[in-house]
Coordinates of C-alpha atoms and ligand atoms in Angstrom, one line a residue:
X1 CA 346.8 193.8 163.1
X2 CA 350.0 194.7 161.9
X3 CA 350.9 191.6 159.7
X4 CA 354.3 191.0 160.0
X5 CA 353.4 191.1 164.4
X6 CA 350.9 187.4 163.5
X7 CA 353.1 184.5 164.2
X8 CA 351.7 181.4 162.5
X9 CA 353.3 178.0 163.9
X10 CA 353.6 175.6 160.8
X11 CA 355.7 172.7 159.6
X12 CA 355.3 169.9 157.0
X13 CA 356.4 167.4 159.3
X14 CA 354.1 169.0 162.2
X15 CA 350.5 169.2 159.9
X16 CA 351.8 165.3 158.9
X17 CA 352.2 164.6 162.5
X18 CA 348.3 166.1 163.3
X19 CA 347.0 164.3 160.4
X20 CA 347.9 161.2 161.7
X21 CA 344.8 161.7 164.5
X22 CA 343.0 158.9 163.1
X23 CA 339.6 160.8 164.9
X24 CA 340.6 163.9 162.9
X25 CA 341.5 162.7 159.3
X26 CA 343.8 164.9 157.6
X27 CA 341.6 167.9 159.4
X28 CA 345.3 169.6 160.0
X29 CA 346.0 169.3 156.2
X30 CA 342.2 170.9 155.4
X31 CA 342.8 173.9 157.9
X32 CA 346.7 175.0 156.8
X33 CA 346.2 174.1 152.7
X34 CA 342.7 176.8 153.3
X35 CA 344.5 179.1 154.8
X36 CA 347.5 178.9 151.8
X37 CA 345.1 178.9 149.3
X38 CA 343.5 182.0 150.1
X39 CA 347.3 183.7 150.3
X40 CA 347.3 184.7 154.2
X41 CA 350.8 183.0 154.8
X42 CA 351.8 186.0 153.4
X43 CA 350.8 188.2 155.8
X44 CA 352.5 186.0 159.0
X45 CA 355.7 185.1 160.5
X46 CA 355.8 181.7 159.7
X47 CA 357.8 179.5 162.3
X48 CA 358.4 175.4 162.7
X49 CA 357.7 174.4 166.0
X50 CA 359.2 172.2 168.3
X51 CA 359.2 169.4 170.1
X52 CA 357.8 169.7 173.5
X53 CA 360.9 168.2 175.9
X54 CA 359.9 165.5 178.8
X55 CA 360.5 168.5 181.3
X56 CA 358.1 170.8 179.1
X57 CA 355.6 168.2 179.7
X58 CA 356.7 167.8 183.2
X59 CA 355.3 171.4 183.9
X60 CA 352.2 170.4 184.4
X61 CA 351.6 166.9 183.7
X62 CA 352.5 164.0 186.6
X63 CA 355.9 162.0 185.4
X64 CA 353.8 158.9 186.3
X65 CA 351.5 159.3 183.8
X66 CA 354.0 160.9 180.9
X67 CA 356.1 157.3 181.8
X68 CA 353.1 155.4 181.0
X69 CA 351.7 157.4 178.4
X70 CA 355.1 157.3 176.7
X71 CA 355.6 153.3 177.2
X72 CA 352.2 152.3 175.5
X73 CA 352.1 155.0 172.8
X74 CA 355.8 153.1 172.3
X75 CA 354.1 149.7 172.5
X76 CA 351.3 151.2 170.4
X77 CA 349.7 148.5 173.4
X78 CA 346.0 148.2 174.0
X79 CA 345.4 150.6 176.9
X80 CA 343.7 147.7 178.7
X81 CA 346.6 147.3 181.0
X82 CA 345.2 148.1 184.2
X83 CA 346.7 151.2 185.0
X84 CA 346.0 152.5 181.5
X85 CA 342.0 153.1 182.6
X86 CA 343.3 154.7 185.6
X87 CA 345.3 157.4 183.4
X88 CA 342.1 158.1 181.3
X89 CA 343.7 156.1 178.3
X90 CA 341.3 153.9 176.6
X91 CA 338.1 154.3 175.3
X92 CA 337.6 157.9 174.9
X93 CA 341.6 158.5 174.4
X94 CA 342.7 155.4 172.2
X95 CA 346.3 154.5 172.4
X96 CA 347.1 154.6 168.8
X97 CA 351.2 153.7 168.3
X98 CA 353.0 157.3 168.5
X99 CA 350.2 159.4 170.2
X100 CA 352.5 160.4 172.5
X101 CA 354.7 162.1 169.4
X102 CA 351.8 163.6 168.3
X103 CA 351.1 164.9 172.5
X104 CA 354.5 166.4 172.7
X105 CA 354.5 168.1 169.0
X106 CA 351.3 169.9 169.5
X107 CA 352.2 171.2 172.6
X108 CA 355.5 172.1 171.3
X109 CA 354.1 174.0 168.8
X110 CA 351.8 175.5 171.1
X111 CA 355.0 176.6 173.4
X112 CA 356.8 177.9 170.7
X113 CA 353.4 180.3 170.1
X114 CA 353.7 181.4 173.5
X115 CA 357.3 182.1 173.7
X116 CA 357.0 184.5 170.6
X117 CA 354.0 186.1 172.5
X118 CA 356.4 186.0 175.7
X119 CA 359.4 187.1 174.4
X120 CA 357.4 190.0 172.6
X121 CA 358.5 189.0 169.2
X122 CA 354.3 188.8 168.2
X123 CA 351.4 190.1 169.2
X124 CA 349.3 187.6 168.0
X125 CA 350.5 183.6 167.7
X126 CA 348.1 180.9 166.0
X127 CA 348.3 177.0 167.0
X128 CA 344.9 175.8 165.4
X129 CA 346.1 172.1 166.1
X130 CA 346.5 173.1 169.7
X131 CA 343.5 173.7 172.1
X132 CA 343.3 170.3 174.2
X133 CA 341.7 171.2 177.0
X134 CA 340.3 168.3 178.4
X135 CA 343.3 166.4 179.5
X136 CA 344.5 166.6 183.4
X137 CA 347.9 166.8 185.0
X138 CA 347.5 162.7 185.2
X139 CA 344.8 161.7 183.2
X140 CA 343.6 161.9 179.5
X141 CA 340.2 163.1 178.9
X142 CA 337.5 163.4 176.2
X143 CA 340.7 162.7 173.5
X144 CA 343.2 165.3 174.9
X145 CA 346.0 163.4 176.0
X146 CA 348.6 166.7 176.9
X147 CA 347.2 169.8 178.1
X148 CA 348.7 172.5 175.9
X149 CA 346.7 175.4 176.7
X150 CA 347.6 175.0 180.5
X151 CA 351.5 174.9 179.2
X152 CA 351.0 177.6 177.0
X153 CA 349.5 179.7 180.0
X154 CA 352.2 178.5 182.2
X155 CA 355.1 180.2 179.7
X156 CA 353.3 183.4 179.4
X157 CA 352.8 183.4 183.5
X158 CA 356.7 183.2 183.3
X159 CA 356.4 186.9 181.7
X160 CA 352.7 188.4 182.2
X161 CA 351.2 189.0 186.0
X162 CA 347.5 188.2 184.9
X163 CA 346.4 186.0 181.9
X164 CA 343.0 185.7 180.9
X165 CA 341.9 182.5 179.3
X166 CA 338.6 182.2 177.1
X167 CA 337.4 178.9 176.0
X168 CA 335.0 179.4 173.0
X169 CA 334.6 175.4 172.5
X170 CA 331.2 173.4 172.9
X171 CA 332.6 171.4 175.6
X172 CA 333.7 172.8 179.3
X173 CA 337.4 173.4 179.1
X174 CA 337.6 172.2 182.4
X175 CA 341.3 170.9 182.6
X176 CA 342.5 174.0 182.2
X177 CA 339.7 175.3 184.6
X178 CA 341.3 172.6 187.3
X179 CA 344.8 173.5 186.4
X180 CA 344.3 177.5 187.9
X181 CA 341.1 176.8 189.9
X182 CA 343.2 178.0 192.7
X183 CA 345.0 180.8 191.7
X184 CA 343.7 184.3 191.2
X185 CA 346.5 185.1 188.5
X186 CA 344.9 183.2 185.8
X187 CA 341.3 183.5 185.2
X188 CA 339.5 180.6 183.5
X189 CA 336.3 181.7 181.4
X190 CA 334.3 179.1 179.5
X191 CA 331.3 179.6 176.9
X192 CA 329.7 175.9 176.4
X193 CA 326.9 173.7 176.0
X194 CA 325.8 172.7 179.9
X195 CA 323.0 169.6 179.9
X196 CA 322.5 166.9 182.0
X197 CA 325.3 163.6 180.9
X198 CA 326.7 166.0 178.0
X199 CA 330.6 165.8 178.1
X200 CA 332.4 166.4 180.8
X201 CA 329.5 167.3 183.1
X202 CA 331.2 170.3 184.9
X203 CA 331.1 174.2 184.0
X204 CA 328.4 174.8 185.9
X205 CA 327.9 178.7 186.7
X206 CA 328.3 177.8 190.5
X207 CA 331.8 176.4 189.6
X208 CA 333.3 179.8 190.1
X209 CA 337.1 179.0 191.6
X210 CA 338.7 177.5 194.8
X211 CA 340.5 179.1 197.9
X212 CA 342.5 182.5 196.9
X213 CA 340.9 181.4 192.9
X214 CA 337.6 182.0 194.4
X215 CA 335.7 184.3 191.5
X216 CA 338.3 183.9 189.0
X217 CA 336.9 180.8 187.7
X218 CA 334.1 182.1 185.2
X219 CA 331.3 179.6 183.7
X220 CA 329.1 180.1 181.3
X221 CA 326.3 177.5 180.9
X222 CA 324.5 177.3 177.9
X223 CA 321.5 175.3 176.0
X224 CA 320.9 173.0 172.6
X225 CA 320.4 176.0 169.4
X226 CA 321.8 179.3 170.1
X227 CA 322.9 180.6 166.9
X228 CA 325.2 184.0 166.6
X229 CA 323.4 187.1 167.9
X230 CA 322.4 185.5 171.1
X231 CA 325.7 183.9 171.7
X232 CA 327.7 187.2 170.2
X233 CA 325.2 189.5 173.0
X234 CA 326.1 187.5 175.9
X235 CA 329.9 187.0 175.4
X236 CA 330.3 190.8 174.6
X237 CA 328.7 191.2 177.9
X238 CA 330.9 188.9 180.1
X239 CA 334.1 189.5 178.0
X240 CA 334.1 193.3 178.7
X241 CA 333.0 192.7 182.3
X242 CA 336.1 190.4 182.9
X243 CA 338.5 192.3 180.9
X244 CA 337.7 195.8 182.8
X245 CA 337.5 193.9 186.3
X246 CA 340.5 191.7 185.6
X247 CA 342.5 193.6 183.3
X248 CA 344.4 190.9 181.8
X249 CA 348.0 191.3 180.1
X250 CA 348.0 188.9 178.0
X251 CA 345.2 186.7 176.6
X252 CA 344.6 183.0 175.6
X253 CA 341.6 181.5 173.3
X254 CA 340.3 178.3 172.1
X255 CA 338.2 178.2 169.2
X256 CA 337.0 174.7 169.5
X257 CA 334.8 174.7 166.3
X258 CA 332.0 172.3 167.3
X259 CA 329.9 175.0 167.8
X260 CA 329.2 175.5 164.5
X261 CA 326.3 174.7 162.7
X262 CA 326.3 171.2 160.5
X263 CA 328.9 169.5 163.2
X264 CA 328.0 166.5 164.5
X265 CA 327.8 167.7 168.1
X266 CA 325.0 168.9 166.3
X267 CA 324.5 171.0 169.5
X268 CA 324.8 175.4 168.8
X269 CA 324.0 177.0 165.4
X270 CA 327.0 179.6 165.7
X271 CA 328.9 180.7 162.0
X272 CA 332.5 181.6 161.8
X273 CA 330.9 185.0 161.9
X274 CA 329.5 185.1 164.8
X275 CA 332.9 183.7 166.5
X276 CA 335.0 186.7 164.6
X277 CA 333.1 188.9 166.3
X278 CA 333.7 187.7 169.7
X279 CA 337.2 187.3 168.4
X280 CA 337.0 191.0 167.4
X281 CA 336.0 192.3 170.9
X282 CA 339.5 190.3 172.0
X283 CA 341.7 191.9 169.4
X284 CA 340.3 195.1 170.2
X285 CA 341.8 195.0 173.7
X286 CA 345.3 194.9 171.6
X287 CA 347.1 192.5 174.3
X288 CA 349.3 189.5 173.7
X289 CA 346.8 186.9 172.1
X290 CA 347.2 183.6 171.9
X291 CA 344.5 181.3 169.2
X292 CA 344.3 177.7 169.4
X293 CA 342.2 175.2 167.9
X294 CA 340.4 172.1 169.5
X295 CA 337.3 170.7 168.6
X296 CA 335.4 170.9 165.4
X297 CA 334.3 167.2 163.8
X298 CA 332.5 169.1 160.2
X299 CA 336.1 169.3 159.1
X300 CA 335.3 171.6 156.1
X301 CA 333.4 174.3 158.2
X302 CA 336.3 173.9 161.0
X303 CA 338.6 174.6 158.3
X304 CA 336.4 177.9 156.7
X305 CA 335.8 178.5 160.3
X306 CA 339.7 179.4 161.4
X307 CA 340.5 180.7 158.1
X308 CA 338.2 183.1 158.3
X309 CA 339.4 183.9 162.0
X310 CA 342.8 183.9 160.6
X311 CA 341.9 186.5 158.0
X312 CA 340.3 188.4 160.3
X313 CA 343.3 188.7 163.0
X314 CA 345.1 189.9 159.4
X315 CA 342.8 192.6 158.6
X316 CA 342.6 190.7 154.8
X317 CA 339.0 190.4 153.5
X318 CA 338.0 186.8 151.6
X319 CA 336.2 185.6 148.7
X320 CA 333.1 183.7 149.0
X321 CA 334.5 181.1 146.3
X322 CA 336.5 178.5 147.7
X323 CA 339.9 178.8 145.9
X324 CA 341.0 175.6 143.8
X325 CA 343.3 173.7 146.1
X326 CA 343.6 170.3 147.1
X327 CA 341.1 169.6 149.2
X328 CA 338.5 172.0 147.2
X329 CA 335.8 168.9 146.9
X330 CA 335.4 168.6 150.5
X331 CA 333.3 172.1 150.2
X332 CA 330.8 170.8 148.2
X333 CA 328.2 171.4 147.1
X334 CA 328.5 175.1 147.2
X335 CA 332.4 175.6 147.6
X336 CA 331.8 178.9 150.0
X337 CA 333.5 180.2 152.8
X338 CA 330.1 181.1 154.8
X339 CA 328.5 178.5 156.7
X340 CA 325.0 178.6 156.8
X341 CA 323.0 178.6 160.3
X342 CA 320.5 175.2 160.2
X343 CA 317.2 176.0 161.2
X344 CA 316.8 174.1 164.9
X345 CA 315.1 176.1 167.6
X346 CA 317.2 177.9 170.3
X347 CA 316.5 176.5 173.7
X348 CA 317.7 179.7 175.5
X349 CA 315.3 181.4 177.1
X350 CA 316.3 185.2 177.0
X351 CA 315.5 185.3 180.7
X352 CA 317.4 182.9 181.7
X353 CA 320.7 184.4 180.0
X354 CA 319.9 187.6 181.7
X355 CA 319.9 185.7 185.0
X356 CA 323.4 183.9 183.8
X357 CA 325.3 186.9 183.1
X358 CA 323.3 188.8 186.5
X359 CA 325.1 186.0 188.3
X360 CA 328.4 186.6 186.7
X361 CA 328.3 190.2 187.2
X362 CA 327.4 189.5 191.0
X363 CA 330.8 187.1 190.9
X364 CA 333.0 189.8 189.1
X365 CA 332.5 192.3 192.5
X366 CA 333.8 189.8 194.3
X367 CA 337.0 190.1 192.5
X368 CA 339.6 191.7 194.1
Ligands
C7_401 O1 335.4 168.2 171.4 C1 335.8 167.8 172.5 C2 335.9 166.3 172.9 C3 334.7 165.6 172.5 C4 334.7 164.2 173.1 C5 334.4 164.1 174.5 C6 334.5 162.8 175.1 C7 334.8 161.7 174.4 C8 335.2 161.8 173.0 C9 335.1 163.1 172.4 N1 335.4 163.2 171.1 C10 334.4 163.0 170.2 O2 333.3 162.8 170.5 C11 334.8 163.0 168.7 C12 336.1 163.0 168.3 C13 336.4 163.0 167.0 C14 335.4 162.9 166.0 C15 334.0 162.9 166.5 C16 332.9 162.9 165.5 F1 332.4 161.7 165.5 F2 332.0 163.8 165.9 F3 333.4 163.2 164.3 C17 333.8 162.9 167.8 N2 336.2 168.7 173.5 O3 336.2 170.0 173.2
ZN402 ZN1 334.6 170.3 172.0

């Protein structure tokens, strides 16, 4: 990738800001000080983003629930107020005091990605704090309280006919699934861990779009252990189906890294590796791409994880050896870059994938 064509949405007061995600302690900090100390800023455009406006909100999310999302995250109240439950806040999505600061500057930063993909100033723009896919246009879900890959899809439908999003992430990214369920100009695809009560319970490979979205809604349901070459085979095989069928102009992906091996999902046995090489296929297509973040509780491999993805949309090879910085204990006790894959068995039967993606490419024909 020509360097200087990677924007890389930064700030201070915006990695201080994602810090402050109790759930996610100083996991922002981890992922941008990694990326530093290996020297890839570098290599990037960096730019400060802003703060996503009531109105940018307002593009997808209901105004009831951004008015009551922004009085108790003002309150810093206990989402037991009644209405709080019915707005998904509570439990799940704690209402810690200035969450909804932290809501609008991570979808900010992931708007100010998408303009620079929109406006053609990049070809590539990172948001690794973005990638909340859960949340719904008036509820939080699974601690995603602003959708900001449905508003980061939204801008780039304001330039780019067809946009095809990939979620990578353990979980279903069914918000953003709901958001364009109905539309054939944005085609949802998700990769993730599908098991009877496992979070959210949808993304089911029936689940494949509604009215003139019929088909363009893509699942793929997988099981408990599948490590990189199984997981690498079948999303080559989907992602170049759906790409040549679909032929997308412009592109948007979230690397939730729970997937990895050692996180506490403790659910797939996938390695950065393996997720660079499905990035790989993507970059190959050379369209606008946009990276975000989102789940990923080993904070150390999430941080080696999109530091190595970052790297690789750079074209800059890295050393094993964790450089000194700041955080350099947290990669004890062998201070690497690799992650190694744990030994649990995979529980996908070989024939079953075959009938998952002979399903899917059944789907695709239907595709206009
Ligand atoms: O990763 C997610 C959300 C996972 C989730 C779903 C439903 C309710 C809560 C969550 N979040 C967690 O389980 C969670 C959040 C932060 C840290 C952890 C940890 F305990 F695994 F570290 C777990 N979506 O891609
Ligand atoms: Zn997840």
């Amino acid at each position: 990738m020509a360097s200087s064509r990677v924007l890389y949405v930064h700030s201070d007061d915006y990695v201080r800001t994602c810090d402050s995600m109790a759930r996610l302690p100083h996991r922002a900090s981890m992922v941008h000080l990694l990326i530093k100390a290996y020297g890839l800023l570098k290599f990037m455009r960096v730019i400060a983003p802003r703060m996503a406006s009531h109105d940018d909100l307002a593009a997808f999310h209901s105004d009831a629930y951004l008015s009551h999302f922004e009085l108790v995250s003002r309150e810093g109240e206990d989402a037991d107020l009644p209405e709080s439950q019915q707005y998904g806040l509570g439990y799940d999505c704690p209402v810690m005091e200035g969450v909804f600061e932290y809501a609008a500057a991570v979808a900010g930063a992931t708007l100010t990605a998408a303009e620079g993909l929109r406006n053609g100033v990049c070809d590539v723009a990172l948001n690794w704090a973005g990638g909340w896919h859960h949340a719904k246009k008036d509820e939080a879900s699974g601690f995603c309280y602003v959708n900001d890959v449905v508003l980061g899809i939204l801008k780039l439908r304001e330039q780019f006919q067809r946009v095809l999003y990939i979620d990578f992430d353990l979980h279903h990214g069914d918000g953003v699934e709901d958001a364009f369920s109905f539309t054939p100009k944005v085609v949802t695809l998700s990769f993730h861990k599908f098991s009877p009560g496992f979070f959210p319970g949808t993304g089911d490979i029936a689940e494949v779009g509604l009215g003139r979205g019929r088909f363009y809604s893509i699942n793929v349901p997988l099981s408990d252990g599948i490590a990189d070459e199984k997981y690498v085979d079948i999303c080559h095989s989907v992602l170049q189906a759906v790409n040549t069928t679909f032929l997308p102009e412009a592109v948007v992906c979230q690397f939730g890294a729970d997937t990895l091996a050692g996180d506490p999902m403790c659910s797939f046995n996938l390695t950065p590796k393996g997720l660079g090489q499905c990035l790989q296929i993507v970059l190959g297509w050379q369209k606008p791409t946009l990276l975000l973040g989102g789940g990923g509780y080993h904070l150390a491999n999430t941080a080696r994880c999109w530091t190595y993805l970052t790297a690789l949309v750079l074209d800059q090879v890295l050393a094993s050896e964790i450089p000194e910085h700041q955080f350099f204990p947290e990669y004890g006790p062998d201070y690497v870059l690799e992650v190694t894959p744990g030994c649990r068995s995979d529980t996908n039967n070989p024939a079953h994938l075959d009938q998952v993606l002979a399903e899917i490419r059944e789907n695709l024909k239907h595709m206009a």
